[in-house]
Amino acid sequence: MILIAKLKNLSRPVVFSSLTNRIIIYISLTVFVLFLIYQSVQGIAFLPALVYAAGTGFSVFLCWALGREIDPANAWSAFAAVPFVIVAALADGAPSIITLLFIILIGRALNRTAGARLSETEALLLAVLGIGLYYNGFVTGLPVLAVVLAVEAALDPVNRRQLYIALLSAALFAAGSLLFSELLPPAPELNLFKGIVILLLTAAVIFITLATRGDRASGDLDGRPLEKRRLLLARVMPALFIALEIAFKGSIAILALYPALLAYLGVALFHMTRLIYNKRKVIT
């Protein structure tokens, strides 16, 4: 499984030999300890404080991890959003960890930074995760997953059996919509706030794609070059899921998904800063 393989790889020397990987682990652990102390000082009971601190520390790590999937060619761009996530966690609390995992996994399934093709078992587990998200209010996860699996099945090497799981995800969404219609959110009503956030996310995807068009990224485990169309899809599909959830749920979705949203904006800010710096360097 991609997620289990990713977590197991944290214990391998090759991971800890990477400076950036060691840094984010140290940062996440430090955030966990500091937030636990902060909650204790505020008089919060130990168990709720522990859960809150653990969720916050893990959200910092997941923000960084998504940044690496968005921009695998640049090891440092994923750190740009980390300070903003810490500040947001102080103001808004821990986000939806399971939903963030879903976002990262569909990105990894498309760009194949883990090296191996998504298996049918892994696709089924993603469908189960999509069901869990549906019952927790993130109803667009299943249809987005259906599109992701259909695209993944069509790309080289072709794996047409995943089309059945894509159809299953779509059927589960349709069945859930009929049997549990009360879980469906009302029709989206775009307002200025939603529009600005979605516009910023869209602009970030476009800018990152243009800024990294000459970069060459490779897989985490096998070192093979990653396909540019897969990298583009791995940026677009998670962003589509985030945008749909914001369109339906507004500020509730933003509070649940702010590490993912900030990951996109952080990578875009990194490349914008680098572009400005390089232009000034040329001028001087």
Coordinates of C-alpha atoms in Angstrom, one line a residue:
M1 CA 0.0 0.0 0.0
I2 CA 1.3 3.4 -0.9
L3 CA 0.6 4.9 2.5
I4 CA 2.0 2.0 4.5
A5 CA 5.1 2.0 2.2
K6 CA 5.5 5.7 2.7
L7 CA 5.3 5.3 6.5
K8 CA 7.7 2.3 6.5
N9 CA 10.2 4.3 4.4
L10 CA 10.5 6.8 7.2
S11 CA 12.6 4.2 9.1
R12 CA 15.0 3.5 6.3
P13 CA 18.5 5.2 6.4
V14 CA 18.0 6.6 2.9
V15 CA 15.2 8.8 4.2
F16 CA 17.0 10.1 7.2
S17 CA 20.1 10.7 5.0
S18 CA 18.1 13.4 3.3
L19 CA 18.5 16.8 5.1
T20 CA 15.0 18.0 4.2
N21 CA 13.3 14.8 5.5
R22 CA 15.2 15.1 8.8
I23 CA 14.3 18.7 9.1
I24 CA 10.5 18.2 8.6
I25 CA 10.5 15.3 11.1
Y26 CA 12.3 17.5 13.7
I27 CA 9.9 20.4 13.0
S28 CA 6.8 18.2 13.3
L29 CA 8.0 16.7 16.6
T30 CA 8.9 20.2 17.9
V31 CA 5.4 21.5 17.0
F32 CA 3.8 18.5 18.7
V33 CA 5.8 19.1 21.9
L34 CA 5.2 22.9 21.9
F35 CA 1.5 22.6 21.2
L36 CA 1.1 19.9 24.0
I37 CA 2.8 22.3 26.5
Y38 CA 0.7 25.2 25.2
Q39 CA -2.5 23.2 25.7
S40 CA -1.5 22.0 29.1
V41 CA -0.7 25.6 30.2
Q42 CA -4.2 26.6 29.0
G43 CA -5.6 24.0 31.4
I44 CA -6.8 21.5 28.8
A45 CA -7.1 17.9 29.9
F46 CA -4.1 15.7 28.9
L47 CA -5.9 13.4 26.5
P48 CA -7.6 16.2 24.4
A49 CA -4.4 18.2 24.5
L50 CA -2.4 15.1 23.3
V51 CA -4.8 14.5 20.4
Y52 CA -4.8 18.2 19.4
A53 CA -1.0 18.4 19.6
A54 CA -0.5 15.2 17.6
G55 CA -3.0 16.3 15.0
T56 CA -1.2 19.7 14.6
G57 CA 2.2 18.1 14.4
F58 CA 1.0 15.6 11.8
S59 CA -0.8 18.4 9.8
V60 CA 2.6 20.2 9.5
F61 CA 4.2 17.0 8.1
L62 CA 1.3 16.4 5.7
C63 CA 1.4 20.0 4.4
W64 CA 5.1 19.4 3.7
A65 CA 4.4 16.0 2.1
L66 CA 1.7 17.5 -0.2
G67 CA 4.2 20.2 -1.2
R68 CA 6.7 17.5 -2.2
E69 CA 4.0 15.9 -4.4
I70 CA 3.1 19.2 -5.9
D71 CA 6.7 20.1 -6.7
P72 CA 8.9 16.9 -6.4
A73 CA 11.8 18.6 -8.3
N74 CA 12.5 21.1 -5.6
A75 CA 13.2 19.8 -2.1
W76 CA 12.8 23.2 -0.3
S77 CA 9.6 24.6 -1.8
A78 CA 7.5 22.4 0.5
F79 CA 8.8 24.2 3.5
A80 CA 7.4 27.6 2.5
A81 CA 3.9 26.9 3.8
V82 CA 5.0 25.3 7.2
P83 CA 5.1 28.6 9.2
F84 CA 1.7 29.5 7.9
V85 CA 0.3 26.1 8.9
I86 CA 1.6 26.5 12.4
V87 CA 0.0 30.0 12.8
A88 CA -3.3 28.7 11.3
A89 CA -3.2 25.8 13.7
L90 CA -2.9 28.2 16.6
A91 CA -5.9 30.2 15.3
D92 CA -8.2 27.4 14.0
G93 CA -7.1 24.1 15.5
A94 CA -6.2 20.8 13.9
P95 CA -7.5 20.1 10.4
S96 CA -9.0 16.9 9.0
I97 CA -6.1 14.5 8.9
I98 CA -7.9 11.7 7.0
T99 CA -8.9 14.1 4.3
L100 CA -5.3 15.4 3.9
L101 CA -4.1 11.8 3.6
F102 CA -6.7 11.2 0.9
I103 CA -5.4 14.3 -1.0
I104 CA -1.8 13.2 -0.8
L105 CA -2.6 9.6 -1.8
I106 CA -4.5 10.6 -5.0
G107 CA -1.6 12.8 -5.9
R108 CA 0.9 10.0 -5.4
A109 CA -1.3 7.6 -7.3
L110 CA -1.1 9.9 -10.3
N111 CA 2.5 11.2 -10.3
R112 CA 4.0 7.8 -9.1
T113 CA 6.7 9.3 -7.0
A114 CA 6.5 6.1 -5.0
G115 CA 7.6 4.2 -8.1
A116 CA 5.1 1.4 -8.4
R117 CA 1.8 1.5 -10.2
L118 CA -1.3 1.7 -8.1
S119 CA -2.6 -1.8 -7.5
E120 CA -6.2 -2.9 -7.5
T121 CA -6.0 -3.5 -3.7
E122 CA -4.7 0.0 -3.1
A123 CA -7.4 1.5 -5.4
L124 CA -10.0 -0.4 -3.4
L125 CA -8.6 1.0 -0.1
L126 CA -8.8 4.5 -1.6
A127 CA -12.4 3.8 -2.4
V128 CA -13.0 2.7 1.2
L129 CA -11.3 5.9 2.3
G130 CA -13.6 7.9 -0.1
I131 CA -16.6 6.2 1.6
G132 CA -15.4 7.3 5.0
L133 CA -15.0 10.9 3.7
Y134 CA -18.5 10.8 2.2
Y135 CA -20.0 10.0 5.6
N136 CA -17.9 12.7 7.2
G137 CA -19.3 15.3 4.8
F138 CA -16.6 15.4 2.1
V139 CA -18.9 14.1 -0.6
T140 CA -16.9 15.0 -3.6
G141 CA -14.1 12.6 -2.7
L142 CA -15.7 9.6 -4.4
P143 CA -16.4 11.2 -7.8
V144 CA -13.0 12.8 -7.8
L145 CA -11.5 9.4 -7.0
A146 CA -13.5 7.9 -9.8
V147 CA -11.9 10.3 -12.3
V148 CA -8.4 9.8 -10.8
L149 CA -8.7 6.0 -11.2
A150 CA -10.1 6.3 -14.7
V151 CA -7.2 8.5 -15.7
E152 CA -4.7 6.3 -14.0
A153 CA -6.1 3.2 -15.8
A154 CA -5.7 4.9 -19.1
L155 CA -2.1 6.2 -18.7
D156 CA 0.9 4.0 -19.5
P157 CA 1.3 1.3 -18.4
V158 CA -2.4 0.8 -19.0
N159 CA -4.3 -1.0 -16.2
R160 CA -7.9 -1.3 -17.4
R161 CA -9.0 -3.3 -14.4
Q162 CA -8.9 -0.1 -12.4
L163 CA -11.7 1.2 -14.5
Y164 CA -14.0 -1.2 -12.6
I165 CA -12.9 0.3 -9.3
A166 CA -13.4 3.8 -10.9
L167 CA -17.0 2.7 -11.8
L168 CA -17.4 1.3 -8.3
S169 CA -16.5 4.6 -6.8
A170 CA -18.9 6.4 -9.0
A171 CA -21.6 3.9 -8.2
L172 CA -21.0 4.2 -4.5
F173 CA -21.4 8.0 -4.8
A174 CA -24.6 7.6 -6.7
A175 CA -26.0 5.0 -4.2
G176 CA -25.0 7.2 -1.3
S177 CA -26.6 10.2 -2.9
L178 CA -29.9 8.2 -3.2
L179 CA -29.9 6.4 0.1
F180 CA -28.3 9.1 2.3
S181 CA -29.4 12.3 0.6
E182 CA -29.4 14.1 3.9
L183 CA -25.6 13.9 3.9
L184 CA -25.4 15.9 0.6
P185 CA -24.6 19.6 1.1
P186 CA -26.9 22.2 -0.5
A187 CA -26.1 23.4 -4.0
P188 CA -23.0 25.5 -3.9
E189 CA -23.4 29.3 -3.8
L190 CA -20.3 31.1 -4.8
N191 CA -19.7 34.3 -2.9
L192 CA -16.7 36.7 -3.0
F193 CA -14.8 34.9 -0.3
K194 CA -15.2 31.4 -1.9
G195 CA -14.4 32.9 -5.3
I196 CA -11.2 34.6 -4.1
V197 CA -9.9 31.4 -2.4
I198 CA -10.7 29.2 -5.4
L199 CA -9.1 31.8 -7.7
L200 CA -5.9 31.8 -5.6
L201 CA -5.8 28.0 -5.7
T202 CA -6.3 28.0 -9.4
A203 CA -3.6 30.7 -10.0
A204 CA -1.2 28.8 -7.7
V205 CA -1.6 25.6 -9.8
I206 CA -1.1 27.5 -13.1
F207 CA 1.9 29.4 -11.8
I208 CA 3.6 26.3 -10.3
T209 CA 3.2 24.5 -13.6
L210 CA 4.7 27.3 -15.6
A211 CA 7.5 28.0 -13.1
T212 CA 8.6 24.3 -13.0
R213 CA 8.1 23.4 -16.6
G214 CA 11.8 23.1 -17.1
D215 CA 12.5 21.1 -13.9
R216 CA 13.2 17.4 -13.9
A217 CA 11.7 15.4 -11.1
S218 CA 12.5 11.8 -10.2
G219 CA 10.8 9.1 -8.1
D220 CA 11.5 8.7 -4.4
L221 CA 12.6 5.1 -4.5
D222 CA 13.7 4.2 -8.0
G223 CA 15.0 7.6 -9.1
R224 CA 13.3 7.3 -12.5
P225 CA 12.2 10.6 -14.2
L226 CA 8.6 11.5 -13.6
E227 CA 6.2 12.2 -16.5
K228 CA 5.2 15.8 -16.9
R229 CA 1.6 15.0 -17.7
R230 CA 1.4 12.9 -14.5
L231 CA 2.9 15.7 -12.5
L232 CA 0.3 18.1 -13.9
L233 CA -2.5 15.7 -13.1
A234 CA -1.2 15.2 -9.6
R235 CA -1.5 19.0 -9.1
V236 CA -4.8 19.5 -10.7
M237 CA -6.9 16.6 -9.3
P238 CA -6.2 17.3 -5.6
A239 CA -6.7 21.0 -6.3
L240 CA -10.0 20.2 -7.9
F241 CA -11.1 18.2 -4.8
I242 CA -10.2 21.1 -2.6
A243 CA -12.0 23.7 -4.8
L244 CA -15.1 21.6 -4.9
E245 CA -15.2 21.2 -1.2
I246 CA -14.7 24.9 -0.7
A247 CA -17.5 25.6 -3.3
F248 CA -19.9 23.4 -1.4
K249 CA -18.9 24.0 2.2
G250 CA -17.0 27.3 2.3
S251 CA -15.2 28.2 5.5
I252 CA -15.9 24.8 7.0
A253 CA -13.8 23.1 4.2
I254 CA -11.1 25.8 4.5
L255 CA -10.8 25.1 8.2
A256 CA -10.6 21.3 7.5
L257 CA -8.2 21.5 4.5
Y258 CA -6.0 24.6 5.2
P259 CA -2.7 22.7 5.2
A260 CA -3.4 21.5 1.7
L261 CA -4.5 24.9 0.5
L262 CA -1.4 26.5 2.1
A263 CA 0.8 23.8 0.5
Y264 CA -0.2 25.1 -3.0
L265 CA 0.1 28.7 -2.0
G266 CA 3.5 28.1 -0.3
V267 CA 5.0 26.3 -3.3
A268 CA 3.8 29.1 -5.5
L269 CA 5.3 31.7 -3.1
F270 CA 8.6 29.9 -3.2
H271 CA 8.8 30.0 -6.9
M272 CA 7.6 33.6 -7.1
T273 CA 10.3 34.6 -4.7
R274 CA 12.9 32.6 -6.6
L275 CA 11.8 34.2 -9.9
I276 CA 12.1 37.7 -8.4
Y277 CA 15.5 37.0 -6.9
N278 CA 16.8 35.6 -10.2
K279 CA 15.6 38.6 -12.1
R280 CA 17.2 41.0 -9.6
K281 CA 20.4 39.0 -9.8
V282 CA 20.4 39.3 -13.6
I283 CA 19.8 43.1 -13.4
T284 CA 22.6 43.7 -10.9

